[in-house]
PDB file of C-alpha atoms in Angstrom:
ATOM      1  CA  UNK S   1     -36.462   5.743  -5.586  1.00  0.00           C
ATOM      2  CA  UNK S   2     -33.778   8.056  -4.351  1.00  0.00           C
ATOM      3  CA  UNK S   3     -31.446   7.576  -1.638  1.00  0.00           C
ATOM      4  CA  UNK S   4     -32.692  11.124  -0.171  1.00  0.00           C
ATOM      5  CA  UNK S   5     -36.159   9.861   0.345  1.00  0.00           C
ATOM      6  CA  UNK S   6     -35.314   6.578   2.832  1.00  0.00           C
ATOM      7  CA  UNK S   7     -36.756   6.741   6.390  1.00  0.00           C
ATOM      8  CA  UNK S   8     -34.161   8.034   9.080  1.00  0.00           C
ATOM      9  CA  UNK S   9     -32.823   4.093  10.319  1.00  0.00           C
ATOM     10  CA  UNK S  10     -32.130   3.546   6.428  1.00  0.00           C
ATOM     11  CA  UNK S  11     -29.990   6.532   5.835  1.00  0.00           C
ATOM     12  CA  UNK S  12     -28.194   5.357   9.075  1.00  0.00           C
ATOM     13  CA  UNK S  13     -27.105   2.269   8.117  1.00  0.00           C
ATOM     14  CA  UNK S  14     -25.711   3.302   5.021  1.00  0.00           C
ATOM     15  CA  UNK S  15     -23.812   6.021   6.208  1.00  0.00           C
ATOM     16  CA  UNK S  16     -22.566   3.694   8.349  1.00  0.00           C
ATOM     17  CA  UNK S  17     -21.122   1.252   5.630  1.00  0.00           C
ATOM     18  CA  UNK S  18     -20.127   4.653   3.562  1.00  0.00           C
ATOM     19  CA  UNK S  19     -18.248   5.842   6.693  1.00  0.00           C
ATOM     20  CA  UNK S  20     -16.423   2.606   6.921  1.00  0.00           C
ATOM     21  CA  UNK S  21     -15.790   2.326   3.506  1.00  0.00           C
ATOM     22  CA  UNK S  22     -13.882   5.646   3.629  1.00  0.00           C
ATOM     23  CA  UNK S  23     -12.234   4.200   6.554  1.00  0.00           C
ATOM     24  CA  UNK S  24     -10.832   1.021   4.870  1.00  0.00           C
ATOM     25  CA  UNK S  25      -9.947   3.158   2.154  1.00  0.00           C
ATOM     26  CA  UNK S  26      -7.689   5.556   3.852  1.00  0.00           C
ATOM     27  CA  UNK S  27      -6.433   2.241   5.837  1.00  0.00           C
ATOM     28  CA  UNK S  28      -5.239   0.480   2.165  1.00  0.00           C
ATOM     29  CA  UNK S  29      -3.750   3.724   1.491  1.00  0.00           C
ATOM     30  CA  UNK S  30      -1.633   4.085   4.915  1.00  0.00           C
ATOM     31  CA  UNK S  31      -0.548   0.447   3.953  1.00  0.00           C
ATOM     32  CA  UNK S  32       0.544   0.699   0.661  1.00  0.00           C
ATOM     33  CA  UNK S  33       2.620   3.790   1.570  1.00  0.00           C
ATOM     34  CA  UNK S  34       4.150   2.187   4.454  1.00  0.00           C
ATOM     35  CA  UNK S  35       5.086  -1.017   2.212  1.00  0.00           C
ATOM     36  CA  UNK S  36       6.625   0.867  -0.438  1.00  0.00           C
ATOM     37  CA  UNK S  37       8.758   4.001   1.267  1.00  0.00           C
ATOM     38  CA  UNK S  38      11.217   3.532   4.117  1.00  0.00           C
ATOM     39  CA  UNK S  39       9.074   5.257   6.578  1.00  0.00           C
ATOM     40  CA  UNK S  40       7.095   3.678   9.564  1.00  0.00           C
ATOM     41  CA  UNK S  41       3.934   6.027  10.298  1.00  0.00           C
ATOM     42  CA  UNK S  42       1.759   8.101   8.795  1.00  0.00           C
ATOM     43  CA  UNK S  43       0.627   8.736   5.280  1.00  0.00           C
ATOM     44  CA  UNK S  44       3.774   8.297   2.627  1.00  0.00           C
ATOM     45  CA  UNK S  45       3.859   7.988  -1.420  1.00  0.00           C
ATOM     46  CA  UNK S  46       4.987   4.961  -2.640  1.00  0.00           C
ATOM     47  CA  UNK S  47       8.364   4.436  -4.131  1.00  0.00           C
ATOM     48  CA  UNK S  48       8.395   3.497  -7.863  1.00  0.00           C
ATOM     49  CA  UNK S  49      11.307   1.367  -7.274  1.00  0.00           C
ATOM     50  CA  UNK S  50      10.221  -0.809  -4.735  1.00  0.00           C
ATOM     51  CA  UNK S  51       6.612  -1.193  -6.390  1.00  0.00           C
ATOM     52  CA  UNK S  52       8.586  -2.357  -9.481  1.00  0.00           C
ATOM     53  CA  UNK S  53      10.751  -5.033  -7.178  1.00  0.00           C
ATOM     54  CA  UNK S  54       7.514  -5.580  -5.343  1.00  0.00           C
ATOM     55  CA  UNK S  55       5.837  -7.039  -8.888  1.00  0.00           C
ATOM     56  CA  UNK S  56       8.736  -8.016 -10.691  1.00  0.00           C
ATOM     57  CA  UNK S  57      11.353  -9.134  -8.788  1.00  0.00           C
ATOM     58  CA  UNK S  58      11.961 -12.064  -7.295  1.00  0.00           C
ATOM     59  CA  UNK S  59      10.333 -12.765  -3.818  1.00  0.00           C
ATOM     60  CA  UNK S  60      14.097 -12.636  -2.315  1.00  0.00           C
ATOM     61  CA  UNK S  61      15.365  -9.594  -3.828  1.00  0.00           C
ATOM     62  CA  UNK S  62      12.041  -7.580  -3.239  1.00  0.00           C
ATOM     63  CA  UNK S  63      12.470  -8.617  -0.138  1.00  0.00           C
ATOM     64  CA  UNK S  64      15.781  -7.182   0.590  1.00  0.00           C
ATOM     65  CA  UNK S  65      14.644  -3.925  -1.198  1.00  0.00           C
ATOM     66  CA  UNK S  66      11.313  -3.588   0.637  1.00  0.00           C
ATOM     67  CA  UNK S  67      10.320  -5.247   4.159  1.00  0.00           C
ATOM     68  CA  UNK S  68      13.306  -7.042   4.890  1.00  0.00           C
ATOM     69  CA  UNK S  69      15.964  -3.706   3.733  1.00  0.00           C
ATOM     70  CA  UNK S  70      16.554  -2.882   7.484  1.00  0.00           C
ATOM     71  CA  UNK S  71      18.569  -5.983   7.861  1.00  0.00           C
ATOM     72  CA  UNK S  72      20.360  -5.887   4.410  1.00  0.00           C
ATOM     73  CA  UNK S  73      23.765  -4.749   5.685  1.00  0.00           C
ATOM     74  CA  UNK S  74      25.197  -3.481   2.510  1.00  0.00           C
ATOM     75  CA  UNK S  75      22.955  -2.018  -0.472  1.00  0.00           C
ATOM     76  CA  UNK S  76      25.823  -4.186  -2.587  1.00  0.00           C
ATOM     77  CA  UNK S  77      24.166  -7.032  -0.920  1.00  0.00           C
ATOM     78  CA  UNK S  78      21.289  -6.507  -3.392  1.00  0.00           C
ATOM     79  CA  UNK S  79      23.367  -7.076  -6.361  1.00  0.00           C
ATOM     80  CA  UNK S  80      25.456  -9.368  -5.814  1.00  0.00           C
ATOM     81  CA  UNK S  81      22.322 -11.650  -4.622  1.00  0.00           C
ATOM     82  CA  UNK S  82      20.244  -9.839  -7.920  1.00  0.00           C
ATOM     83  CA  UNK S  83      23.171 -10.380 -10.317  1.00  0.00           C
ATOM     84  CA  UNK S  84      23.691 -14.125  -9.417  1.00  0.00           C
ATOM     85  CA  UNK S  85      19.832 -14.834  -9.917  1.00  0.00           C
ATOM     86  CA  UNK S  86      20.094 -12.968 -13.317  1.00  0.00           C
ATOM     87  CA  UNK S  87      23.186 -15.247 -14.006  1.00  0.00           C
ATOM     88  CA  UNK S  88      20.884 -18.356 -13.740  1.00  0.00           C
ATOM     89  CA  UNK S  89      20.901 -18.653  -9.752  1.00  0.00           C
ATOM     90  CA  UNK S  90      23.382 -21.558 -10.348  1.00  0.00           C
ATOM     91  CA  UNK S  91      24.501 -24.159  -7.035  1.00  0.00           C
ATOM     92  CA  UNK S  92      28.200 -22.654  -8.301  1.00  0.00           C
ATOM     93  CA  UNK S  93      31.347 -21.517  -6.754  1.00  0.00           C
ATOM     94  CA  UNK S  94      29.779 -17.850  -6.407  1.00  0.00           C
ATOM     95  CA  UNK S  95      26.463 -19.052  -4.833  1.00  0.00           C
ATOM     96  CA  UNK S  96      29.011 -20.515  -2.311  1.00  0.00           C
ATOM     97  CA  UNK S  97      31.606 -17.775  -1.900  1.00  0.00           C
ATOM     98  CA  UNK S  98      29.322 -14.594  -2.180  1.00  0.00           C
ATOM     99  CA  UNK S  99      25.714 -15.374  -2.403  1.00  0.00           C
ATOM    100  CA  UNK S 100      25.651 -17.573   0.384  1.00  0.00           C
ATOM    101  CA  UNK S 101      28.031 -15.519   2.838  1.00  0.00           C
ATOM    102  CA  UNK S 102      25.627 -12.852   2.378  1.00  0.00           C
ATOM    103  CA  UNK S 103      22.531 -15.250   3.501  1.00  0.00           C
ATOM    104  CA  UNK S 104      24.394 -16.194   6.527  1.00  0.00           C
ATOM    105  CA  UNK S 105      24.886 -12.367   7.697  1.00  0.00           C
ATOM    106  CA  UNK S 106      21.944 -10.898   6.101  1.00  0.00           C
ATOM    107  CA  UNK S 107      18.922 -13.592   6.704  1.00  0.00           C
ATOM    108  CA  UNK S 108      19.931 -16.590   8.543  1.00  0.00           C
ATOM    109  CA  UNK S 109      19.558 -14.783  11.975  1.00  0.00           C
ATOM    110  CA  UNK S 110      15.598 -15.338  11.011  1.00  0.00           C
ATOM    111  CA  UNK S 111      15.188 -17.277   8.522  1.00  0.00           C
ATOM    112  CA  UNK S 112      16.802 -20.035   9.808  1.00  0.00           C
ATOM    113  CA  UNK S 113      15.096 -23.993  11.086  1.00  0.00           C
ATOM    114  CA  UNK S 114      16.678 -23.431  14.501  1.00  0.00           C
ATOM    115  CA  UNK S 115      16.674 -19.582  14.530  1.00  0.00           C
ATOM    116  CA  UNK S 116      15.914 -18.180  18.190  1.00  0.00           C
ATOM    117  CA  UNK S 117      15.336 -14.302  17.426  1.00  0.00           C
ATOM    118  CA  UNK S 118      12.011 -12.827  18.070  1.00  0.00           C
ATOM    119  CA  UNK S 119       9.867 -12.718  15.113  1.00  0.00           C
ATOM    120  CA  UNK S 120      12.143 -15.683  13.190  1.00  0.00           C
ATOM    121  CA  UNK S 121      10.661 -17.266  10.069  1.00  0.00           C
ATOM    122  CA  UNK S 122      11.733 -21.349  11.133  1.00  0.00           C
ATOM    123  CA  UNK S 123       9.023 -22.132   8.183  1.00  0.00           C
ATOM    124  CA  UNK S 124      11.175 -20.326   5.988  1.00  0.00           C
ATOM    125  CA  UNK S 125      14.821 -21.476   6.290  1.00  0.00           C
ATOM    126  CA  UNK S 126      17.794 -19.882   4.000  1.00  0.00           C
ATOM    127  CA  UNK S 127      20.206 -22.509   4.727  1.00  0.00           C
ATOM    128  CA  UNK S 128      21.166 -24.320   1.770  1.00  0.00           C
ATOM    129  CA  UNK S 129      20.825 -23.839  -1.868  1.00  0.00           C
ATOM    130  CA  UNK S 130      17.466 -25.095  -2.519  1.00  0.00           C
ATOM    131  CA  UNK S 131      15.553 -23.678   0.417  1.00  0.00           C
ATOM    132  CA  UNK S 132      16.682 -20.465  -1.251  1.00  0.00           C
ATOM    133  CA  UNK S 133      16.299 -21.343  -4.807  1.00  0.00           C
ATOM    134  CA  UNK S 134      12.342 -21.698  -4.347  1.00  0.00           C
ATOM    135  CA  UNK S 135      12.459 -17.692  -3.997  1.00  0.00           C
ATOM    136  CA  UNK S 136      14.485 -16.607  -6.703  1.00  0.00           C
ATOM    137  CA  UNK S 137      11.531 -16.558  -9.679  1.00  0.00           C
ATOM    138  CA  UNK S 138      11.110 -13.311 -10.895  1.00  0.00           C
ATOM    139  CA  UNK S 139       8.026 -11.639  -8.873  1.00  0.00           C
ATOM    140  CA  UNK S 140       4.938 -13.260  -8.132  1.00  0.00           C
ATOM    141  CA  UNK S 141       4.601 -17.125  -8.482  1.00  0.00           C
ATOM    142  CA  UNK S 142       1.803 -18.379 -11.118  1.00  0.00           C
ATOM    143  CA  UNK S 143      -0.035 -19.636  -8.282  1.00  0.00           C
ATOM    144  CA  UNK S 144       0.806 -16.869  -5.420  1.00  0.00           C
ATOM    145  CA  UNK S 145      -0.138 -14.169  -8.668  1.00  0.00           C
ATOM    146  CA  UNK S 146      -3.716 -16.528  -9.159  1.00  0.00           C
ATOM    147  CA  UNK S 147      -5.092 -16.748  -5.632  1.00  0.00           C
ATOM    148  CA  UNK S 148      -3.838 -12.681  -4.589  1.00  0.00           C
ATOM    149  CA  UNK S 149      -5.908 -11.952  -7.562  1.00  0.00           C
ATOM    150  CA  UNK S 150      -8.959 -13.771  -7.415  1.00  0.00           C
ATOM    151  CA  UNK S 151      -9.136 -13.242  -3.555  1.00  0.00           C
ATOM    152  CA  UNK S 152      -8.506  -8.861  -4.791  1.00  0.00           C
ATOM    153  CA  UNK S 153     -11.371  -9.717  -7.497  1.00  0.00           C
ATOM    154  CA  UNK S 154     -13.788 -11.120  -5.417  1.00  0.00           C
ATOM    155  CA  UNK S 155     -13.255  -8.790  -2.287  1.00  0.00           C
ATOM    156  CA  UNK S 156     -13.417  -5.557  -3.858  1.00  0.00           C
ATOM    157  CA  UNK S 157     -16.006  -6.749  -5.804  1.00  0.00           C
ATOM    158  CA  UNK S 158     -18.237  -6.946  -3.061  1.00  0.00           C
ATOM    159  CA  UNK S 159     -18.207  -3.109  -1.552  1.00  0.00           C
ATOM    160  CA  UNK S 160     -17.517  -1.839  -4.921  1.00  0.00           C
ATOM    161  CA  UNK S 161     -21.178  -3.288  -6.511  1.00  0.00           C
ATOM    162  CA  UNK S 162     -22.807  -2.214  -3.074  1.00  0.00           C
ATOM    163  CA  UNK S 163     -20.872   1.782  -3.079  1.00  0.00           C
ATOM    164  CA  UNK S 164     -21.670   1.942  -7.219  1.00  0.00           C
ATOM    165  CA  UNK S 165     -25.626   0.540  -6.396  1.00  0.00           C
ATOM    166  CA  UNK S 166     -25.474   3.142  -3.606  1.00  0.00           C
ATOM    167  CA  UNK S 167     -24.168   6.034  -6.015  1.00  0.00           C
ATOM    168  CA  UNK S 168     -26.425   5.061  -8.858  1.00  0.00           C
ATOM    169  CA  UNK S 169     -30.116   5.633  -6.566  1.00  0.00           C
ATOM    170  CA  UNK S 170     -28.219   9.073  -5.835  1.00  0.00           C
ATOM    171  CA  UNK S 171     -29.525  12.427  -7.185  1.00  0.00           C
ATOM    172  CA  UNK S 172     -26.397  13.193  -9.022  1.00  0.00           C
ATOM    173  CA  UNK S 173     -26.850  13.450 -12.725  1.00  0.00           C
ATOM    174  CA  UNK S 174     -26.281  11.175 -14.618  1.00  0.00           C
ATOM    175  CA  UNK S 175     -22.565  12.082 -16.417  1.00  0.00           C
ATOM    176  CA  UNK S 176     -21.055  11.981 -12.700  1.00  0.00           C
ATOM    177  CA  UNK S 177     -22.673   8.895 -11.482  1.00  0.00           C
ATOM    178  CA  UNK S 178     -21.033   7.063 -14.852  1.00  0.00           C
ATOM    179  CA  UNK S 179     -17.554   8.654 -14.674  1.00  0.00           C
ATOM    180  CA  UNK S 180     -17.503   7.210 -11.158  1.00  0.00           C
ATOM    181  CA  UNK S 181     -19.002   4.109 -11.353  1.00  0.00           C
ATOM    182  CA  UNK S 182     -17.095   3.550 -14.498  1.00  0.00           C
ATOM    183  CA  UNK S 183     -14.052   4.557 -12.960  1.00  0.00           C
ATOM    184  CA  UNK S 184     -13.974   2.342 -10.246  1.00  0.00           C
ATOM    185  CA  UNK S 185     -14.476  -1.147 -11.923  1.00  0.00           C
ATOM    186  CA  UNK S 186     -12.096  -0.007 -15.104  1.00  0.00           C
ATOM    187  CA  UNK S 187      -9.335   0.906 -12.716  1.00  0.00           C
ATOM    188  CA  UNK S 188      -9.975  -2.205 -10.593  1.00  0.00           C
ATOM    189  CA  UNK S 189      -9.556  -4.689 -13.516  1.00  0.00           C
ATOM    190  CA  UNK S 190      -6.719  -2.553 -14.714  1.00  0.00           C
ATOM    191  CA  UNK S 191      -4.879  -2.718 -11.623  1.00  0.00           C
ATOM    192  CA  UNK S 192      -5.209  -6.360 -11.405  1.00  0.00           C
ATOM    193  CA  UNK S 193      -3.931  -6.526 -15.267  1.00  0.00           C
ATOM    194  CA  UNK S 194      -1.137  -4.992 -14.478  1.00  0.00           C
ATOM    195  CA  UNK S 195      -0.508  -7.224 -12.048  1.00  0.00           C
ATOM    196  CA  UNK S 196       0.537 -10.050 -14.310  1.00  0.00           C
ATOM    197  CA  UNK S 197       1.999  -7.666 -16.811  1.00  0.00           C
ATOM    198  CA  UNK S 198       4.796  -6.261 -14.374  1.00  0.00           C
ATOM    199  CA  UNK S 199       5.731  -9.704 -14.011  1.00  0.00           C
ATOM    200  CA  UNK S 200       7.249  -9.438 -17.355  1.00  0.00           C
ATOM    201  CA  UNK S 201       7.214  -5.724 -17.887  1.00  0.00           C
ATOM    202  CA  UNK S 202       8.228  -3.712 -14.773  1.00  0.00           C
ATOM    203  CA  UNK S 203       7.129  -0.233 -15.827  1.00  0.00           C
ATOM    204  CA  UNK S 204       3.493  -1.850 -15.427  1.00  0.00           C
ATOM    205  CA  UNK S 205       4.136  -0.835 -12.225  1.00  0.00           C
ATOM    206  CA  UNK S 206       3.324   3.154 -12.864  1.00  0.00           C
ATOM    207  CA  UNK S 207      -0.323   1.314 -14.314  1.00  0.00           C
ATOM    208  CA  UNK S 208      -0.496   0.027 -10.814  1.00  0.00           C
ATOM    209  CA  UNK S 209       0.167   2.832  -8.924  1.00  0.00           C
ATOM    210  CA  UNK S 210      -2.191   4.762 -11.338  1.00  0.00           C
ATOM    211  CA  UNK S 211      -5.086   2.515 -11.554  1.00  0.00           C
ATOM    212  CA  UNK S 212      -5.190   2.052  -7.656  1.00  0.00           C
ATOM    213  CA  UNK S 213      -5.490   5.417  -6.731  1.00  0.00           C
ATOM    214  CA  UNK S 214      -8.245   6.091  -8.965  1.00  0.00           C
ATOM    215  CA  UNK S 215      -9.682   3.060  -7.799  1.00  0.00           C
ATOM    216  CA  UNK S 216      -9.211   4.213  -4.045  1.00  0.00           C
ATOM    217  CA  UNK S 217     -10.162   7.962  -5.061  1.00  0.00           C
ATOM    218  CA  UNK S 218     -13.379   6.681  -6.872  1.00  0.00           C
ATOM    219  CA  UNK S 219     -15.141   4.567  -4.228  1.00  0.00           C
ATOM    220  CA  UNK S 220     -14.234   7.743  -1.798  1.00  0.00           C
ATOM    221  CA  UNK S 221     -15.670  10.525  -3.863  1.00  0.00           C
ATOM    222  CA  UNK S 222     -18.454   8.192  -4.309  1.00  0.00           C
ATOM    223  CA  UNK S 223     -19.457   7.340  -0.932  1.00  0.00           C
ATOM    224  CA  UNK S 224     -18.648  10.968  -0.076  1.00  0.00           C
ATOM    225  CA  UNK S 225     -21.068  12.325  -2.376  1.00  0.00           C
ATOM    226  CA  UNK S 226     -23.768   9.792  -1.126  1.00  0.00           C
ATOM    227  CA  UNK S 227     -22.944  10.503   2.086  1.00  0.00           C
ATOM    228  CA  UNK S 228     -23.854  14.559   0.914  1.00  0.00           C
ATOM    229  CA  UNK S 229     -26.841  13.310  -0.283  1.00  0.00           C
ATOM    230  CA  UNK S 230     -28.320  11.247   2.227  1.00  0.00           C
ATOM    231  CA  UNK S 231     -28.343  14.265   4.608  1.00  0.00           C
ATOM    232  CA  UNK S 232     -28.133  17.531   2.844  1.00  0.00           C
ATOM    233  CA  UNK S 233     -30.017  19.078  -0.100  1.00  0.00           C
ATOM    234  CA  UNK S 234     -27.518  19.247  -2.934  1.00  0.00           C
ATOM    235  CA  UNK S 235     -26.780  22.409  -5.242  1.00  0.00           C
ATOM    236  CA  UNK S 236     -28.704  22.255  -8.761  1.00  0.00           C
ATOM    237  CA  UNK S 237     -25.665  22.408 -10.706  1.00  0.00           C
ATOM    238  CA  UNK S 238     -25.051  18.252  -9.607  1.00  0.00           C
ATOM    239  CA  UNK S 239     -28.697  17.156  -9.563  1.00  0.00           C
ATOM    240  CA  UNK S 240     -29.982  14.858 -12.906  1.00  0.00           C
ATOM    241  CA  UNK S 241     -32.017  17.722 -15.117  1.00  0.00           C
ATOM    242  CA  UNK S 242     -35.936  16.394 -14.213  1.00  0.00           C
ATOM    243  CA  UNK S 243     -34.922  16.511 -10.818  1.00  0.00           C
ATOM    244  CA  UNK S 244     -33.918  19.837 -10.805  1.00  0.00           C
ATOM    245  CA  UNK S 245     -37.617  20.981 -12.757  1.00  0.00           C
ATOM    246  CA  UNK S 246     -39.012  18.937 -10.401  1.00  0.00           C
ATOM    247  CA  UNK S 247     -37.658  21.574  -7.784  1.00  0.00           C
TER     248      UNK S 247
END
C-alpha cells in the first residue's frame, strides 16, 4: 500500500497532521530563536553564547545572559556574580559586598517573597544566601536535565514514528526515505546527548544547535514530500525503481 492510493477523507486527514506538523515545527524554531538572540519577533539564529550558558551555566547566570539580560544593569554584573560561583559561591565577605548588592538592584524587584511588580517570581525569592545558592550549579540540575529529557524523548517520539511511518508507505525510493527517516531519530537522540554532555563540555552546544536543525529540517522535508505525494504525481527521478516500470 502506498500513501497515493488512500480514498480522498484519508489523504485529508493526514495532510492535516502533516500541515500541523510543519506548523509546530516552524513554531519550535521561532522559539528557540527568540530564546537565544536579543530580539523579540520574528525568525532569528540562535546565539552560540547564550546556547552554551543556556546548557552549561548555572540556572542564575544563564539567566542573566538570556531571559532575564534586560534587567541586568551592567554586563559586569555577569561576572562578578559568574566569578564568585566559579570561586566556590562561598556565604563570604564578597557574596555580601558585591554579589549580593547586585541581587538587590538586579533581581530582587521580582524575585523577591513580598515583591509587588507585575510578573514577580514570590516562589522564587533572591533574598538571602541560600535561596540563591540552590541556582548556582552549573546548567541543568540531574533531575531538571532527567525529566526535560524524558518528557523531549517521549514527545517527539510520538509525531516522529507517525511522520517516518507516513514517509516510509511513500513512493519515494528507497535511499531518500532512509536518509530521512534515519536522520530524524539519529539527530533526535544526538541532540538529547548533547544535552548532558554540555553540562560538562560547553562546545556540545554547536552538537545541539546542529542536531536540532536537522532534526527540525528532517520531519519538514518529510512531511513535505508526503504532502507532494498524497496529491500530485511525482517526477520518476524520486520514485522507488519497480514503481517507476510499473509506470
Amino acid at each position: 500500500m502506498r500513501i497515493e492510493t488512500l480514498n480522498f477523507s484519508a489523504k485529508l486527514g493526514l495532510s492535516g497532521f502533516l500541515i500541523t506538523i510543519i506548523l509546530g515545527a516552524l513554531s519550535a524554531v521561532t522559539l528557540i530563536g527568540l530564546l537565544y538572540s536579543q530580539n523579540d519577533r520574528g525568525f532569528n539564529i540562535p546565539e552560540m553564547d547564550k546556547v552554551k550558558s543556556h546548557y552549561s551555566d548555572s540556572l542564575l547566570i544563564s539567566a542573566m545572559k538570556g531571559s532575564m539580560y534586560q534587567y541586568v544593569a551592567e554586563d559586569s554584573d555577569i561576572d562578578l556574580v559568574a566569578q564568585w560561583i566559579t570561586e566556590g559561591a562561598k556565604n563570604d565577605g564578597f557574596f555580601k559586598e558585591e554579589v549580593m548588592y547586585i541581587i538587590s538592584e538586579d533581581c530582587q524587584k521580582c524575585h523577591s517573597r513580598n515583591a509587588q511588580m507585575s510578573g514577580a517570581i514570590t516562589s522564587m525569592p533572591f533574598s538571602s544566601y541560600d535561596d540563591i545558592l540552590q541556582y548556582t550549579e552549573g546548567g541543568y540540575s540531574w533531575t531538571k536535565m532527567a525529566k526535560s529529557a524524558h518528557i523531549h524523548l517521549f514527545g517527539i517520539a510520538v509525531f516522529l514514528v507517525l511522520v517516518s511511518m507516513i514517509m516510509a508507505y511513500s513512493s519515494y525510493a528507497a535511499w531518500i526515505k532512509t536518509l530521512l527517516i534515519s536522520a530524524g531519530w539519529i539527530a533526535l537522540w544526538l541532540d538529547i546527548a548533547s544535552w548532558w554532555l554540555a553540562k560538562f563540555f560547553s562546545d556540545f552546544a554547536y552538537v545541539i544547535s546542529v542536531a536540532g536543525s536537522v532534526e527540525i529540517g528532517a520531519v519538514c522535508a518529510m512531511s513535505g514530500l508526503c504532502l507532494l505525494n498524497l496529491w500530485f504525481p511525482l517526477p520518476a527521478i524520486v520514485l522507488e525503481p519497480a514503481e517507476h516500470e510499473a509506470d
